[in-house]
Each structure stands twice: as structure tokens, then as C-alpha cells.
Amino acid sequence: MLAGFAELVALPCIALWAAFGSAIGQWIKSDQAWRAFNITMGLLTAACVVLILR
């Protein structure tokens, strides 16, 4: 029963994650935009780590 519930939650989340990744890939075309996106996501990840460890 727990596995079924996990599947019901995981599959839509995975689909949403994949759709977001595909949309970002189509939206960002230049190397400079990719670099800015990667830096932004890296900074957000680092901020999350700081908040978790605090």
C-alpha cells in the first residue's frame, strides 16, 4: 500500500520535473543564458544548504 501511494506521488512529480526541464531547454538558447541559469541554480542550492545546516 505504501509503495502504491509513493508511486501516485512520484510519477506526477517526475513528469512535472521533466516538463520543466524541457521547457527550460527550449527557452534558453545562448551559452551566456545557460551560464546565468546554472549560476543562479547553484546559488539557490548553496543557500538551501546554508539554511539546512543553520
Tab-separated table of C-alpha atoms in Angstrom:
chain	number	residue	atom	x	y	z
A	1	MET	CA	0.000	0.000	0.000
A	2	LEU	CA	2.834	2.382	0.823
A	3	ALA	CA	4.521	1.604	-2.499
A	4	GLY	CA	1.304	2.421	-4.351
A	5	PHE	CA	0.995	5.747	-2.564
A	6	ALA	CA	4.636	6.562	-3.283
A	7	GLU	CA	4.048	5.786	-6.961
A	8	LEU	CA	0.984	8.038	-7.053
A	9	VAL	CA	3.047	10.898	-5.663
A	10	ALA	CA	6.309	10.230	-7.524
A	11	LEU	CA	5.017	9.862	-11.080
A	12	PRO	CA	3.360	13.302	-11.321
A	13	CYS	CA	6.407	14.904	-9.684
A	14	ILE	CA	8.751	13.233	-12.169
A	15	ALA	CA	6.529	14.296	-15.069
A	16	LEU	CA	6.474	17.887	-13.818
A	17	TRP	CA	10.267	17.893	-13.366
A	18	ALA	CA	10.766	16.553	-16.915
A	19	ALA	CA	8.334	19.089	-18.397
A	20	PHE	CA	10.102	21.939	-16.589
A	21	GLY	CA	13.486	20.734	-17.850
A	22	SER	CA	12.199	20.501	-21.398
A	23	ALA	CA	10.681	23.990	-21.229
A	24	ILE	CA	13.912	25.464	-19.857
A	25	GLY	CA	15.872	23.742	-22.629
A	26	GLN	CA	13.672	25.351	-25.278
A	27	TRP	CA	13.625	28.748	-23.577
A	28	ILE	CA	17.366	29.132	-23.011
A	29	LYS	CA	19.252	29.240	-26.292
A	30	SER	CA	22.574	31.002	-25.759
A	31	ASP	CA	25.619	29.835	-23.813
A	32	GLN	CA	25.536	33.038	-21.771
A	33	ALA	CA	21.926	32.404	-20.735
A	34	TRP	CA	22.791	28.804	-19.767
A	35	ARG	CA	25.701	30.066	-17.680
A	36	ALA	CA	23.472	32.589	-15.893
A	37	PHE	CA	20.840	29.908	-15.267
A	38	ASN	CA	23.423	27.463	-13.904
A	39	ILE	CA	24.966	30.088	-11.622
A	40	THR	CA	21.538	31.089	-10.330
A	41	MET	CA	20.546	27.489	-9.638
A	42	GLY	CA	23.896	26.831	-7.968
A	43	LEU	CA	23.485	29.836	-5.687
A	44	LEU	CA	19.965	28.751	-4.780
A	45	THR	CA	21.229	25.252	-3.976
A	46	ALA	CA	24.019	26.675	-1.818
A	47	ALA	CA	21.505	28.883	0.002
A	48	CYS	CA	19.358	25.828	0.740
A	49	VAL	CA	22.371	24.022	2.195
A	50	VAL	CA	23.147	27.011	4.413
A	51	LEU	CA	19.547	27.116	5.654
A	52	ILE	CA	19.517	23.366	6.339
A	53	LEU	CA	22.799	23.403	8.267
A	54	ARG	CA	21.904	26.509	10.245
